[in-house]
CSV table of C-alpha atoms and ligand atoms in Angstrom, one decimal:
chain,number,residue,atom,x,y,z
N,915,MET,CA,18.5,-15.2,5.9
N,916,THR,CA,16.3,-12.6,7.5
N,917,GLY,CA,12.8,-11.4,6.1
N,918,LEU,CA,12.5,-8.5,4.1
N,919,PHE,CA,8.8,-6.3,3.9
N,920,ILE,CA,8.1,-4.3,1.1
N,921,THR,CA,5.2,-2.3,0.4
N,922,LEU,CA,3.6,-0.3,-2.7
N,923,GLU,CA,1.8,2.6,-2.3
N,924,GLY,CA,0.4,5.5,-4.6
N,925,ILE,CA,-3.0,6.9,-5.7
N,926,ASP,CA,-5.3,4.8,-7.9
N,927,GLY,CA,-3.8,4.4,-11.1
N,928,ALA,CA,-0.2,5.4,-10.3
N,929,GLY,CA,1.0,2.4,-11.8
N,930,LYS,CA,2.5,0.5,-8.8
N,931,SER,CA,0.7,-2.7,-9.8
N,932,SER,CA,2.3,-3.0,-13.2
N,933,HIS,CA,5.6,-3.7,-11.0
N,934,LEU,CA,4.5,-6.6,-8.5
N,935,ASP,CA,5.2,-9.3,-10.6
N,936,TRP,CA,8.4,-7.9,-11.8
N,937,LEU,CA,9.5,-7.1,-8.1
N,938,ALA,CA,8.5,-10.9,-7.0
N,939,GLN,CA,10.8,-12.1,-10.1
N,940,TRP,CA,13.7,-9.4,-9.1
N,941,PHE,CA,14.0,-11.3,-5.8
N,942,ARG,CA,13.6,-14.8,-6.8
N,943,ALA,CA,16.2,-14.7,-9.2
N,944,ARG,CA,18.3,-13.9,-6.2
N,945,GLY,CA,17.2,-16.8,-4.5
N,946,ARG,CA,14.7,-15.4,-2.2
N,947,ALA,CA,11.5,-16.8,-1.4
N,948,VAL,CA,8.4,-14.0,-2.3
N,949,THR,CA,5.1,-13.9,-0.9
N,950,LEU,CA,3.1,-11.6,-3.0
N,951,THR,CA,0.2,-10.1,-1.6
N,952,ARG,CA,-1.9,-7.2,-1.2
N,953,GLU,CA,-4.3,-5.2,1.1
N,954,PRO,CA,-7.2,-5.1,1.7
N,955,GLY,CA,-7.3,-9.1,1.3
N,956,GLY,CA,-4.6,-11.3,1.3
N,957,THR,CA,-6.7,-13.8,3.5
N,958,PRO,CA,-9.9,-15.5,3.0
N,959,VAL,CA,-11.3,-13.1,5.7
N,960,GLY,CA,-9.4,-10.2,4.1
N,961,GLU,CA,-10.5,-10.8,0.9
N,962,ARG,CA,-14.1,-10.5,1.9
N,963,LEU,CA,-13.7,-7.6,3.8
N,964,ARG,CA,-12.0,-5.9,0.7
N,965,GLU,CA,-15.4,-6.8,-1.0
N,966,LEU,CA,-17.1,-5.6,1.2
N,967,VAL,CA,-15.2,-2.0,2.1
N,968,LEU,CA,-14.7,-1.2,-1.8
N,969,HIS,CA,-18.4,-1.6,-2.6
N,970,GLU,CA,-20.4,-1.0,0.2
N,971,ALA,CA,-21.0,2.7,1.4
N,972,MET,CA,-20.3,3.0,5.0
N,973,HIS,CA,-19.0,5.7,7.9
N,974,VAL,CA,-15.3,6.8,7.4
N,975,GLU,CA,-14.8,5.0,11.0
N,976,THR,CA,-16.1,1.8,9.6
N,977,GLU,CA,-13.9,1.9,6.6
N,978,ALA,CA,-10.8,2.4,8.9
N,979,LEU,CA,-11.9,-0.5,11.2
N,980,ILE,CA,-12.4,-2.7,8.6
N,981,MET,CA,-9.0,-2.2,6.9
N,982,PHE,CA,-7.5,-2.6,10.0
N,983,ALA,CA,-9.3,-5.9,10.9
N,984,ALA,CA,-8.6,-7.2,7.5
N,985,ARG,CA,-4.7,-6.3,8.1
N,986,ARG,CA,-5.1,-8.1,11.6
N,987,GLU,CA,-5.6,-11.2,9.9
N,988,HIS,CA,-3.1,-10.3,7.2
N,989,VAL,CA,-0.4,-9.8,9.4
N,990,GLU,CA,-0.9,-12.7,11.6
N,991,ARG,CA,-1.3,-15.3,9.0
N,992,VAL,CA,0.5,-14.2,6.2
N,993,ILE,CA,3.0,-11.4,6.9
N,994,ARG,CA,4.4,-12.5,10.0
N,995,PRO,CA,5.0,-16.1,9.2
N,996,ALA,CA,6.8,-15.5,5.9
N,997,LEU,CA,9.2,-13.0,7.0
N,998,ASP,CA,9.6,-15.3,10.1
N,999,ALA,CA,10.9,-17.9,7.6
N,1000,GLY,CA,13.5,-15.4,6.1
N,1001,GLY,CA,11.2,-14.6,2.9
N,1002,VAL,CA,10.6,-11.3,0.9
N,1003,VAL,CA,6.9,-10.2,1.6
N,1004,ILE,CA,5.9,-7.7,-1.1
N,1005,SER,CA,2.3,-6.1,0.0
N,1006,ASP,CA,0.1,-4.2,-2.7
N,1007,ARG,CA,-0.5,-1.4,0.1
N,1008,PHE,CA,-0.6,-1.7,3.8
N,1009,THR,CA,-1.0,1.0,6.6
N,1010,ASP,CA,0.2,4.0,4.9
N,1011,ALA,CA,-2.8,3.7,2.5
N,1012,SER,CA,-5.0,4.0,5.5
N,1013,PHE,CA,-3.4,7.3,6.5
N,1014,ALA,CA,-3.3,8.7,2.6
N,1015,TYR,CA,-7.1,7.3,2.1
N,1016,GLN,CA,-8.7,7.4,5.7
N,1017,CYS,CA,-7.1,10.6,7.1
N,1018,GLY,CA,-5.8,12.7,4.0
N,1019,GLY,CA,-8.9,11.6,2.0
N,1020,ARG,CA,-11.6,11.4,4.1
N,1021,GLY,CA,-10.6,13.7,7.1
N,1022,LEU,CA,-10.3,11.2,10.0
N,1023,ALA,CA,-8.0,12.1,12.7
N,1024,GLU,CA,-4.5,10.5,12.7
N,1025,GLU,CA,-4.6,9.8,16.4
N,1026,ARG,CA,-7.5,7.4,15.9
N,1027,LEU,CA,-5.4,5.3,13.3
N,1028,GLU,CA,-2.2,5.5,15.6
N,1029,VAL,CA,-4.2,3.4,17.9
N,1030,LEU,CA,-5.1,0.8,15.6
N,1031,GLU,CA,-1.5,0.7,14.0
N,1032,ARG,CA,-0.1,0.1,17.7
N,1033,TRP,CA,-2.9,-2.4,18.2
N,1034,VAL,CA,-2.3,-4.4,15.1
N,1035,HIS,CA,1.3,-4.2,14.3
N,1036,GLY,CA,3.0,-2.3,17.1
N,1037,ASP,CA,6.5,-4.1,16.4
N,1038,LEU,CA,6.3,-4.3,12.4
N,1039,GLN,CA,6.9,-1.8,9.9
N,1040,PRO,CA,8.0,-2.1,6.2
N,1041,ASP,CA,11.5,-2.6,5.8
N,1042,LEU,CA,10.9,-0.3,2.5
N,1043,THR,CA,7.7,1.4,0.9
N,1044,LEU,CA,8.1,2.3,-2.6
N,1045,LEU,CA,5.6,5.2,-3.2
N,1046,PHE,CA,4.4,5.6,-6.9
N,1047,ASP,CA,3.8,9.3,-7.4
N,1048,LEU,CA,1.7,10.8,-10.3
N,1049,SER,CA,-0.5,13.9,-11.0
N,1050,THR,CA,-4.2,12.9,-10.2
N,1051,GLN,CA,-4.8,14.0,-13.7
N,1052,ALA,CA,-2.2,11.4,-15.4
N,1053,ALA,CA,-3.6,8.7,-12.8
N,1054,THR,CA,-7.1,9.4,-14.1
N,1055,ALA,CA,-6.5,9.2,-17.6
N,1056,ARG,CA,-4.6,5.9,-16.8
N,1057,ARG,CA,-7.7,4.2,-14.9
N,1058,ALA,CA,-10.1,5.2,-17.7
N,1059,GLY,CA,-11.6,2.3,-19.1
N,1060,VAL,CA,-9.4,-0.2,-17.2
N,1061,ARG,CA,-11.4,-1.9,-15.0
N,1062,VAL,CA,-14.9,-0.7,-13.3
N,1063,ALA,CA,-14.3,1.6,-10.8
N,1064,ASP,CA,-14.5,1.1,-7.0
N,1065,ARG,CA,-15.6,3.5,-4.3
N,1066,PHE,CA,-12.7,5.0,-4.0
N,1067,GLU,CA,-11.8,5.2,-7.8
N,1068,GLN,CA,-15.3,6.6,-7.9
N,1069,GLU,CA,-14.0,9.8,-5.8
N,1070,PRO,CA,-13.4,13.0,-7.7
N,1071,ASP,CA,-10.0,14.3,-8.3
N,1072,ASP,CA,-9.9,16.5,-5.5
N,1073,PHE,CA,-9.9,13.1,-2.7
N,1074,GLN,CA,-7.1,11.8,-4.7
N,1075,ALA,CA,-5.4,15.2,-4.8
N,1076,ARG,CA,-5.7,15.1,-0.9
N,1077,VAL,CA,-4.5,11.2,-1.1
N,1078,ARG,CA,-1.4,12.1,-2.5
N,1079,ALA,CA,-0.4,15.3,-0.6
N,1080,ALA,CA,-1.2,12.7,2.5
N,1081,TYR,CA,1.3,10.1,1.1
N,1082,LEU,CA,3.9,13.0,0.1
N,1083,ARG,CA,3.7,14.1,3.9
N,1084,ARG,CA,4.5,10.7,5.5
N,1085,ALA,CA,7.2,10.3,3.1
N,1086,ALA,CA,8.7,13.4,4.0
N,1087,ARG,CA,8.2,12.2,7.6
N,1088,TYR,CA,9.6,8.9,7.0
N,1089,PRO,CA,12.4,9.7,4.5
N,1090,GLN,CA,14.3,6.5,5.0
N,1091,ARG,CA,11.8,3.9,4.8
N,1092,ILE,CA,9.4,5.4,2.3
N,1093,ARG,CA,11.2,6.3,-1.4
N,1094,VAL,CA,9.3,8.3,-3.5
N,1095,VAL,CA,9.3,6.5,-7.4
N,1096,ASP,CA,8.2,8.9,-10.2
N,1097,GLY,CA,5.4,7.2,-11.8
N,1098,ALA,CA,5.3,9.3,-14.8
N,1099,PRO,CA,8.0,7.9,-17.1
N,1100,ALA,CA,7.9,5.1,-19.4
N,1101,LEU,CA,8.0,1.6,-17.5
N,1102,ARG,CA,11.5,1.1,-18.1
N,1103,GLU,CA,12.4,4.1,-16.3
N,1104,VAL,CA,10.5,3.6,-13.5
N,1105,ARG,CA,12.1,0.2,-13.2
N,1106,ALA,CA,15.4,1.5,-13.4
N,1107,GLN,CA,14.5,3.9,-10.6
N,1108,ILE,CA,13.2,0.8,-8.6
N,1109,GLU,CA,16.2,-1.1,-9.1
N,1110,ARG,CA,18.3,1.6,-8.0
N,1111,LEU,CA,16.5,1.7,-4.7
N,1112,LEU,CA,16.6,-2.1,-4.2
N,1113,ALA,CA,20.3,-2.0,-4.5
N,1114,GLU,CA,20.6,0.0,-1.9
N,1115,LEU,CA,18.7,-2.4,0.5
N,1116,VAL,CA,20.3,-5.6,-0.5
I,427,TMP,P1,-5.8,-1.5,-4.9
I,427,TMP,O1,-7.2,-0.7,-5.9
I,427,TMP,O2,-4.6,-0.7,-5.0
I,427,TMP,O3,-6.2,-2.7,-4.9
I,427,TMP,O4,-6.7,-0.7,-3.3
I,427,TMP,C1,-8.0,-0.8,-2.9
I,427,TMP,C2,-8.5,0.5,-2.9
I,427,TMP,O5,-8.6,0.3,-1.1
I,427,TMP,C3,-7.6,1.6,-3.1
I,427,TMP,O6,-8.5,2.6,-3.7
I,427,TMP,C4,-7.1,2.1,-1.7
I,427,TMP,C5,-8.2,1.8,-0.7
I,427,TMP,N1,-7.5,1.6,0.6
I,427,TMP,C6,-7.6,2.3,1.9
I,427,TMP,O7,-8.7,3.2,1.4
I,427,TMP,N2,-7.4,2.0,2.9
I,427,TMP,C7,-6.3,1.4,2.9
I,427,TMP,O8,-5.9,1.2,4.4
I,427,TMP,C8,-5.9,0.3,2.1
I,427,TMP,C9,-4.8,-1.0,2.3
I,427,TMP,C10,-6.6,0.4,0.9
């Protein structure tokens, strides 16, 4: 079996994390070995970098470099071995998040990240990216009171709006890979959308 690399993206509160376990079950029920992982994080080094980058104020380029440092470790130790073994890797965020947050949200030039992307995973892209799309108002309302806000979640609505716009631009640029899921309806309806996309893939 060939490996399958699936990533979930969206602004904070768009609802992607509610579908991770269900998605893993969907593939396991079809006899596939699943690795469920996340970024930043997914490895011991990556999880320590996650703590740092989510809670410590820093320059935007430092932030981008840390995201890609964590990603280097993640690709090498988790993603590639699992794909080579024929497994399904489902990652809560990957490089699209860097383009959306560091470029779209914080204004870093995309050329900077293109260099890092080539360096860190030049020959690897997700087979499918589910982009959960939701208005910033609805996402903010969903997040309220659910957890302690990290540095990105503390950003004002217009930051999240720029992140959302950057994600949608990427979806328009890579329409085969990045599929937009409407995050607004009830959970069951969102799942039905995802199942239709998975049926196209497998
Ligand atoms: P999470 O809340 O979905 O776990 O993601 C952690 C935060 O990290 C989220 O607000 C988005 C941000 N992030 C970036 O800014 N750049 C990246 O490359 C990644 C992977 C996440």
